[in-house]
Amino acid sequence: MTRLYNSSSEVEYLTVNSTFGSINGFISKDHPNVAQFLGIPFAEAPVGSKRWLSPIPRTPVEHFDATKFGPSCPQWFDGPPSIYNSDVPEFRINDPMSEDCLSLSIWVPKKAARAPLENQLPVIVWITGGAFLVGGTTVPYQNPTPWVESSQRHIVVSINYRLTIFGFPNAAGLAPHERNLGFLDQRLGLEWVHKHIASFGGDPLRMTHFGQSAGARSVDVHSFQYPDRPLVRNQIMNSGTALPPLPTSDPECKLFTFVAESLGFKGADPVAELEFMRQQPTEELLDFIKKHAASKKPPVLSFRPVVDGYTLFDDFEERAKAGKFSKLPAIIGTVGDEGNALAPYNPNGVDELIAEGITRNYFLKPAAKMA
């Protein structure tokens, strides 16, 4: 059931009595046929003693105000000039950051939000990109409100997940299955959608997993991690698959230890090291990584997914040939000038030879092989 009431001439507020609790969203004047439910928490805040633990499902709420985005997961942007920080900042998040960031946002045609059980529309569950270092549900270019407004035939859900050292710590004091926490966040968000989306007018049996870049690799990774429990019916992988080599290889967990020792940890006990790091402020961790990157001294502190034998494997091609994946209908694609964004930045135009090599070898060939 829902109830609708006017608050002002600019916004209508809509409350959905969902299986997760009473969720208050809104309909804006600019997009009068879309109900928006923003920043709904699907996990407990991964802070304090819960930092660097598997996400814990959020217990249902009595009431939640979903009229504004929750904070984005901690990340940093400063660095050498690039297309993303020089030309298209609309691909960057547009809100404050906090470790209490495990939330999702839902965009629903107004008619479905008003009568959810009578509609049950297909659902796109969106996984944002950003090299597992940046990104989130507030990226302006990825806001689906206009799309849902024009379509009126589907729902979009966007999921936040932990990034950089918070999502992919690869700390020796963690169990192997907790070294790529961002993937576990994505899965828990997907489980939340599957469980509760019917309350918002969505059909849990018609869910499509859709990701771009790191999000596309994530979608593919889930296909191999959960071959018998995909929870979705279709997949769309835009500019990424599980096949390209990972940019980070740190089997001895040296990067996490380097940060800990640089911040004052002494000793060799990985559990004590982890506890020390849990006491460090969010801003101090990010600031150290940023300043170290600016110094250009080794090691390169790139906290991204690593092979752990649980979320990520080192034999995706063999697993694919053996049929060890979810075997869902899938769209796999890339774009013609993909490498332009990753080649060394030049405001007058990238080196076309380098850019074409990146497009061909890192995107096009893996996409064709996986397809």
Short mmCIF file of N, CA and C in Angstrom, two decimals, residues 171-302:
data_model
loop_
_atom_site.label_atom_id
_atom_site.label_comp_id
_atom_site.label_asym_id
_atom_site.label_seq_id
_atom_site.Cartn_x
_atom_site.Cartn_y
_atom_site.Cartn_z
N ALA A 171 44.18 -7.49 3.22
CA ALA A 171 44.98 -7.50 4.45
C ALA A 171 45.25 -8.93 4.90
N ALA A 172 46.45 -9.18 5.35
CA ALA A 172 46.83 -10.53 5.78
C ALA A 172 46.00 -11.00 6.97
N GLY A 173 45.50 -10.07 7.77
CA GLY A 173 44.70 -10.45 8.94
C GLY A 173 43.28 -10.84 8.63
N LEU A 174 42.88 -10.74 7.37
CA LEU A 174 41.53 -11.12 6.96
C LEU A 174 41.52 -12.51 6.36
N ALA A 175 40.39 -13.18 6.48
CA ALA A 175 40.21 -14.44 5.77
C ALA A 175 40.21 -14.15 4.28
N PRO A 176 40.64 -15.10 3.45
CA PRO A 176 40.70 -14.84 2.00
C PRO A 176 39.39 -14.35 1.42
N HIS A 177 38.26 -14.84 1.91
CA HIS A 177 36.98 -14.44 1.31
C HIS A 177 36.57 -13.02 1.69
N GLU A 178 37.36 -12.35 2.57
CA GLU A 178 37.04 -10.98 2.95
C GLU A 178 38.03 -9.97 2.38
N ARG A 179 38.82 -10.37 1.42
CA ARG A 179 39.82 -9.45 0.87
C ARG A 179 39.28 -8.64 -0.30
N ASN A 180 38.15 -9.06 -0.85
CA ASN A 180 37.46 -8.31 -1.90
C ASN A 180 36.05 -7.97 -1.42
N LEU A 181 35.96 -7.15 -0.41
CA LEU A 181 34.68 -6.87 0.26
C LEU A 181 33.69 -6.17 -0.65
N GLY A 182 34.18 -5.39 -1.60
CA GLY A 182 33.27 -4.68 -2.49
C GLY A 182 32.34 -5.62 -3.24
N PHE A 183 32.86 -6.78 -3.66
CA PHE A 183 32.01 -7.76 -4.35
C PHE A 183 30.93 -8.30 -3.41
N LEU A 184 31.28 -8.50 -2.14
CA LEU A 184 30.29 -8.99 -1.17
C LEU A 184 29.22 -7.94 -0.92
N ASP A 185 29.61 -6.66 -0.92
CA ASP A 185 28.63 -5.58 -0.80
C ASP A 185 27.65 -5.62 -1.96
N GLN A 186 28.16 -5.77 -3.16
CA GLN A 186 27.30 -5.82 -4.35
C GLN A 186 26.30 -6.96 -4.24
N ARG A 187 26.78 -8.11 -3.81
CA ARG A 187 25.89 -9.27 -3.71
C ARG A 187 24.80 -9.06 -2.66
N LEU A 188 25.17 -8.49 -1.50
CA LEU A 188 24.16 -8.26 -0.48
C LEU A 188 23.13 -7.25 -0.97
N GLY A 189 23.57 -6.22 -1.71
CA GLY A 189 22.63 -5.28 -2.28
C GLY A 189 21.68 -5.96 -3.25
N LEU A 190 22.21 -6.85 -4.07
CA LEU A 190 21.37 -7.60 -5.01
C LEU A 190 20.36 -8.47 -4.26
N GLU A 191 20.79 -9.08 -3.19
CA GLU A 191 19.87 -9.90 -2.38
C GLU A 191 18.75 -9.05 -1.79
N TRP A 192 19.11 -7.82 -1.35
CA TRP A 192 18.09 -6.91 -0.82
C TRP A 192 17.05 -6.61 -1.90
N VAL A 193 17.52 -6.30 -3.10
CA VAL A 193 16.60 -5.98 -4.19
C VAL A 193 15.69 -7.17 -4.48
N HIS A 194 16.27 -8.34 -4.58
CA HIS A 194 15.48 -9.55 -4.87
C HIS A 194 14.41 -9.78 -3.81
N LYS A 195 14.72 -9.46 -2.58
CA LYS A 195 13.81 -9.71 -1.47
C LYS A 195 12.72 -8.66 -1.36
N HIS A 196 13.02 -7.40 -1.66
CA HIS A 196 12.09 -6.31 -1.33
C HIS A 196 11.52 -5.55 -2.53
N ILE A 197 12.03 -5.78 -3.74
CA ILE A 197 11.64 -4.91 -4.84
C ILE A 197 10.18 -5.05 -5.23
N ALA A 198 9.55 -6.16 -4.93
CA ALA A 198 8.12 -6.31 -5.25
C ALA A 198 7.29 -5.24 -4.56
N SER A 199 7.74 -4.78 -3.39
CA SER A 199 7.01 -3.73 -2.67
C SER A 199 7.03 -2.40 -3.41
N PHE A 200 7.97 -2.25 -4.33
CA PHE A 200 8.10 -1.00 -5.08
C PHE A 200 7.59 -1.14 -6.52
N GLY A 201 6.93 -2.26 -6.81
CA GLY A 201 6.39 -2.47 -8.15
C GLY A 201 7.30 -3.24 -9.07
N GLY A 202 8.35 -3.88 -8.53
CA GLY A 202 9.29 -4.64 -9.35
C GLY A 202 9.04 -6.14 -9.30
N ASP A 203 9.46 -6.82 -10.35
CA ASP A 203 9.31 -8.27 -10.44
C ASP A 203 10.66 -8.92 -10.13
N PRO A 204 10.81 -9.59 -8.98
CA PRO A 204 12.10 -10.19 -8.63
C PRO A 204 12.51 -11.32 -9.56
N LEU A 205 11.57 -11.81 -10.37
CA LEU A 205 11.90 -12.87 -11.32
C LEU A 205 12.34 -12.30 -12.66
N ARG A 206 12.32 -10.98 -12.80
CA ARG A 206 12.76 -10.33 -14.05
C ARG A 206 13.75 -9.22 -13.73
N MET A 207 14.87 -9.64 -13.15
CA MET A 207 15.92 -8.70 -12.79
C MET A 207 17.11 -8.86 -13.75
N THR A 208 17.67 -7.74 -14.18
CA THR A 208 18.84 -7.74 -15.06
C THR A 208 20.00 -7.07 -14.33
N HIS A 209 21.15 -7.75 -14.30
CA HIS A 209 22.37 -7.21 -13.71
C HIS A 209 23.09 -6.43 -14.80
N PHE A 210 23.33 -5.13 -14.57
CA PHE A 210 23.89 -4.25 -15.60
C PHE A 210 25.04 -3.47 -14.98
N GLY A 211 26.22 -3.52 -15.60
CA GLY A 211 27.35 -2.78 -15.08
C GLY A 211 28.20 -2.20 -16.18
N GLN A 212 28.96 -1.16 -15.82
CA GLN A 212 29.85 -0.48 -16.76
C GLN A 212 31.26 -0.48 -16.20
N SER A 213 32.24 -0.85 -17.04
CA SER A 213 33.64 -0.85 -16.66
C SER A 213 33.86 -1.77 -15.46
N ALA A 214 34.30 -1.25 -14.31
CA ALA A 214 34.45 -2.10 -13.13
C ALA A 214 33.13 -2.76 -12.75
N GLY A 215 32.02 -2.06 -13.02
CA GLY A 215 30.72 -2.65 -12.77
C GLY A 215 30.43 -3.81 -13.68
N ALA A 216 30.88 -3.72 -14.94
CA ALA A 216 30.69 -4.82 -15.88
C ALA A 216 31.53 -6.03 -15.48
N ARG A 217 32.78 -5.78 -15.09
CA ARG A 217 33.59 -6.90 -14.59
C ARG A 217 32.92 -7.54 -13.38
N SER A 218 32.34 -6.71 -12.53
CA SER A 218 31.65 -7.24 -11.34
C SER A 218 30.50 -8.15 -11.72
N VAL A 219 29.69 -7.73 -12.69
CA VAL A 219 28.56 -8.55 -13.13
C VAL A 219 29.07 -9.91 -13.60
N ASP A 220 30.14 -9.92 -14.38
CA ASP A 220 30.71 -11.17 -14.87
C ASP A 220 31.26 -12.01 -13.72
N VAL A 221 31.94 -11.36 -12.78
CA VAL A 221 32.48 -12.07 -11.62
C VAL A 221 31.38 -12.77 -10.84
N HIS A 222 30.25 -12.10 -10.65
CA HIS A 222 29.14 -12.73 -9.92
C HIS A 222 28.62 -13.95 -10.67
N SER A 223 28.67 -13.93 -11.98
CA SER A 223 28.21 -15.07 -12.76
C SER A 223 29.03 -16.33 -12.46
N PHE A 224 30.32 -16.14 -12.19
CA PHE A 224 31.19 -17.27 -11.86
C PHE A 224 31.14 -17.61 -10.37
N GLN A 225 30.92 -16.61 -9.53
CA GLN A 225 30.90 -16.88 -8.09
C GLN A 225 29.60 -17.55 -7.66
N TYR A 226 28.49 -17.19 -8.31
CA TYR A 226 27.18 -17.73 -7.94
C TYR A 226 26.53 -18.39 -9.15
N PRO A 227 27.14 -19.42 -9.72
CA PRO A 227 26.61 -20.01 -10.95
C PRO A 227 25.22 -20.60 -10.79
N ASP A 228 24.89 -21.08 -9.60
CA ASP A 228 23.59 -21.72 -9.38
C ASP A 228 22.60 -20.82 -8.64
N ARG A 229 23.03 -19.62 -8.21
CA ARG A 229 22.16 -18.70 -7.48
C ARG A 229 22.34 -17.28 -7.99
N PRO A 230 22.14 -17.05 -9.27
CA PRO A 230 22.43 -15.72 -9.81
C PRO A 230 21.47 -14.63 -9.35
N LEU A 231 20.23 -14.98 -8.99
CA LEU A 231 19.18 -14.05 -8.55
C LEU A 231 18.68 -13.14 -9.68
N VAL A 232 19.40 -13.09 -10.79
CA VAL A 232 18.98 -12.27 -11.92
C VAL A 232 18.67 -13.18 -13.11
N ARG A 233 17.94 -12.62 -14.08
CA ARG A 233 17.59 -13.41 -15.26
C ARG A 233 18.45 -13.07 -16.47
N ASN A 234 19.03 -11.88 -16.49
CA ASN A 234 19.84 -11.43 -17.61
C ASN A 234 21.04 -10.64 -17.11
N GLN A 235 22.01 -10.45 -18.02
CA GLN A 235 23.20 -9.66 -17.69
C GLN A 235 23.52 -8.71 -18.85
N ILE A 236 24.01 -7.53 -18.49
CA ILE A 236 24.54 -6.59 -19.48
C ILE A 236 25.90 -6.13 -18.99
N MET A 237 26.94 -6.37 -19.79
CA MET A 237 28.30 -6.00 -19.42
C MET A 237 28.81 -4.99 -20.43
N ASN A 238 28.88 -3.74 -20.03
CA ASN A 238 29.33 -2.64 -20.88
C ASN A 238 30.76 -2.26 -20.51
N SER A 239 31.70 -2.57 -21.40
CA SER A 239 33.10 -2.16 -21.22
C SER A 239 33.79 -2.89 -20.08
N GLY A 240 33.59 -4.19 -20.01
CA GLY A 240 34.31 -4.95 -19.00
C GLY A 240 33.81 -6.38 -18.90
N THR A 241 34.73 -7.32 -18.68
CA THR A 241 34.40 -8.72 -18.38
C THR A 241 35.40 -9.21 -17.34
N ALA A 242 35.28 -10.46 -16.95
CA ALA A 242 36.19 -11.03 -15.96
C ALA A 242 37.56 -11.38 -16.54
N LEU A 243 37.72 -11.33 -17.85
CA LEU A 243 38.92 -11.87 -18.48
C LEU A 243 40.18 -11.01 -18.40
N PRO A 244 40.13 -9.69 -18.59
CA PRO A 244 41.40 -8.94 -18.63
C PRO A 244 42.23 -9.13 -17.36
N PRO A 245 43.55 -9.11 -17.47
CA PRO A 245 44.40 -9.25 -16.28
C PRO A 245 44.07 -8.19 -15.25
N LEU A 246 44.13 -8.58 -14.00
CA LEU A 246 43.87 -7.63 -12.92
C LEU A 246 45.04 -6.67 -12.77
N PRO A 247 44.76 -5.40 -12.46
CA PRO A 247 45.85 -4.42 -12.33
C PRO A 247 46.65 -4.56 -11.05
N THR A 248 46.12 -5.31 -10.08
CA THR A 248 46.80 -5.44 -8.79
C THR A 248 47.10 -6.90 -8.49
N SER A 249 48.34 -7.20 -8.16
CA SER A 249 48.75 -8.53 -7.71
C SER A 249 49.60 -8.35 -6.47
N ASP A 250 49.10 -8.81 -5.35
CA ASP A 250 49.81 -8.60 -4.08
C ASP A 250 49.58 -9.82 -3.19
N PRO A 251 50.11 -10.98 -3.59
CA PRO A 251 49.82 -12.22 -2.84
C PRO A 251 50.33 -12.20 -1.40
N GLU A 252 51.32 -11.37 -1.12
CA GLU A 252 51.88 -11.32 0.24
C GLU A 252 51.27 -10.19 1.07
N CYS A 253 50.26 -9.51 0.54
CA CYS A 253 49.53 -8.46 1.27
C CYS A 253 50.45 -7.33 1.73
N LYS A 254 51.41 -6.98 0.89
CA LYS A 254 52.41 -5.99 1.28
C LYS A 254 51.87 -4.56 1.27
N LEU A 255 50.88 -4.29 0.40
CA LEU A 255 50.41 -2.90 0.28
C LEU A 255 49.71 -2.44 1.55
N PHE A 256 48.84 -3.28 2.10
CA PHE A 256 48.14 -2.94 3.34
C PHE A 256 49.15 -2.74 4.47
N THR A 257 50.14 -3.64 4.53
CA THR A 257 51.16 -3.54 5.57
C THR A 257 51.98 -2.27 5.40
N PHE A 258 52.27 -1.87 4.17
CA PHE A 258 53.03 -0.63 3.93
C PHE A 258 52.28 0.57 4.50
N VAL A 259 50.98 0.63 4.29
CA VAL A 259 50.19 1.74 4.83
C VAL A 259 50.22 1.70 6.35
N ALA A 260 50.01 0.51 6.93
CA ALA A 260 49.99 0.39 8.39
C ALA A 260 51.31 0.83 8.99
N GLU A 261 52.42 0.36 8.46
CA GLU A 261 53.72 0.71 9.01
C GLU A 261 54.02 2.19 8.82
N SER A 262 53.57 2.75 7.70
CA SER A 262 53.80 4.18 7.46
C SER A 262 53.02 5.04 8.44
N LEU A 263 51.90 4.53 8.94
CA LEU A 263 51.08 5.27 9.89
C LEU A 263 51.46 4.99 11.34
N GLY A 264 52.47 4.12 11.54
CA GLY A 264 52.97 3.93 12.89
C GLY A 264 52.85 2.54 13.47
N PHE A 265 52.33 1.58 12.74
CA PHE A 265 52.21 0.23 13.28
C PHE A 265 53.58 -0.42 13.36
N LYS A 266 53.84 -1.08 14.49
CA LYS A 266 55.09 -1.80 14.67
C LYS A 266 54.76 -3.24 15.07
N GLY A 267 55.46 -4.16 14.48
CA GLY A 267 55.21 -5.56 14.76
C GLY A 267 54.94 -6.33 13.50
N ALA A 268 54.66 -7.64 13.69
CA ALA A 268 54.46 -8.51 12.53
C ALA A 268 53.17 -9.31 12.62
N ASP A 269 52.36 -9.06 13.62
CA ASP A 269 51.11 -9.81 13.79
C ASP A 269 50.04 -9.23 12.88
N PRO A 270 49.55 -9.99 11.89
CA PRO A 270 48.56 -9.43 10.95
C PRO A 270 47.25 -9.07 11.62
N VAL A 271 46.87 -9.78 12.68
CA VAL A 271 45.63 -9.45 13.38
C VAL A 271 45.78 -8.12 14.12
N ALA A 272 46.91 -7.92 14.77
CA ALA A 272 47.17 -6.65 15.45
C ALA A 272 47.27 -5.52 14.43
N GLU A 273 47.85 -5.81 13.29
CA GLU A 273 47.95 -4.81 12.24
C GLU A 273 46.55 -4.36 11.80
N LEU A 274 45.65 -5.32 11.64
CA LEU A 274 44.29 -5.01 11.22
C LEU A 274 43.58 -4.16 12.27
N GLU A 275 43.76 -4.50 13.54
CA GLU A 275 43.12 -3.73 14.61
C GLU A 275 43.68 -2.31 14.67
N PHE A 276 44.97 -2.18 14.47
CA PHE A 276 45.58 -0.85 14.42
C PHE A 276 44.96 -0.02 13.30
N MET A 277 44.82 -0.62 12.15
CA MET A 277 44.26 0.09 11.00
C MET A 277 42.80 0.44 11.19
N ARG A 278 42.07 -0.36 11.93
CA ARG A 278 40.66 -0.04 12.20
C ARG A 278 40.52 1.21 13.07
N GLN A 279 41.57 1.57 13.76
CA GLN A 279 41.53 2.76 14.62
C GLN A 279 41.93 4.04 13.88
N GLN A 280 42.37 3.90 12.65
CA GLN A 280 42.81 5.08 11.90
C GLN A 280 41.61 5.79 11.27
N PRO A 281 41.55 7.11 11.35
CA PRO A 281 40.43 7.84 10.75
C PRO A 281 40.38 7.64 9.23
N THR A 282 39.16 7.67 8.72
CA THR A 282 38.95 7.51 7.28
C THR A 282 39.81 8.49 6.49
N GLU A 283 39.75 9.76 6.89
CA GLU A 283 40.44 10.81 6.15
C GLU A 283 41.96 10.59 6.17
N GLU A 284 42.48 10.06 7.28
CA GLU A 284 43.93 9.85 7.36
C GLU A 284 44.38 8.76 6.40
N LEU A 285 43.58 7.70 6.28
CA LEU A 285 43.91 6.63 5.35
C LEU A 285 43.91 7.15 3.91
N LEU A 286 42.86 7.86 3.54
CA LEU A 286 42.77 8.39 2.18
C LEU A 286 43.88 9.40 1.92
N ASP A 287 44.14 10.26 2.89
CA ASP A 287 45.14 11.31 2.71
C ASP A 287 46.53 10.71 2.52
N PHE A 288 46.82 9.64 3.26
CA PHE A 288 48.13 9.02 3.09
C PHE A 288 48.27 8.42 1.69
N ILE A 289 47.23 7.70 1.24
CA ILE A 289 47.30 7.09 -0.10
C ILE A 289 47.46 8.16 -1.16
N LYS A 290 46.73 9.26 -1.02
CA LYS A 290 46.79 10.34 -1.99
C LYS A 290 48.18 10.98 -2.02
N LYS A 291 48.74 11.28 -0.85
CA LYS A 291 50.06 11.92 -0.79
C LYS A 291 51.15 10.97 -1.29
N HIS A 292 51.01 9.69 -0.99
CA HIS A 292 52.00 8.74 -1.47
C HIS A 292 51.95 8.64 -2.99
N ALA A 293 50.75 8.66 -3.56
CA ALA A 293 50.63 8.63 -5.03
C ALA A 293 51.28 9.86 -5.64
N ALA A 294 51.09 11.01 -5.00
CA ALA A 294 51.68 12.25 -5.53
C ALA A 294 53.20 12.22 -5.46
N SER A 295 53.76 11.50 -4.50
CA SER A 295 55.21 11.43 -4.36
C SER A 295 55.86 10.59 -5.45
N LYS A 296 55.06 9.73 -6.08
CA LYS A 296 55.53 8.82 -7.15
C LYS A 296 56.61 7.85 -6.67
N LYS A 297 56.64 7.62 -5.36
CA LYS A 297 57.59 6.65 -4.80
C LYS A 297 56.94 5.27 -4.77
N PRO A 298 57.73 4.21 -4.88
CA PRO A 298 57.17 2.87 -4.75
C PRO A 298 56.81 2.59 -3.30
N PRO A 299 55.88 1.68 -3.06
CA PRO A 299 55.10 0.92 -4.05
C PRO A 299 53.89 1.72 -4.55
N VAL A 300 53.33 1.29 -5.67
CA VAL A 300 52.09 1.88 -6.16
C VAL A 300 50.94 1.34 -5.32
N LEU A 301 50.25 2.22 -4.60
CA LEU A 301 49.18 1.79 -3.68
C LEU A 301 47.85 1.73 -4.44
N SER A 302 47.64 0.64 -5.13
CA SER A 302 46.42 0.44 -5.91
C SER A 302 45.60 -0.65 -5.24
#
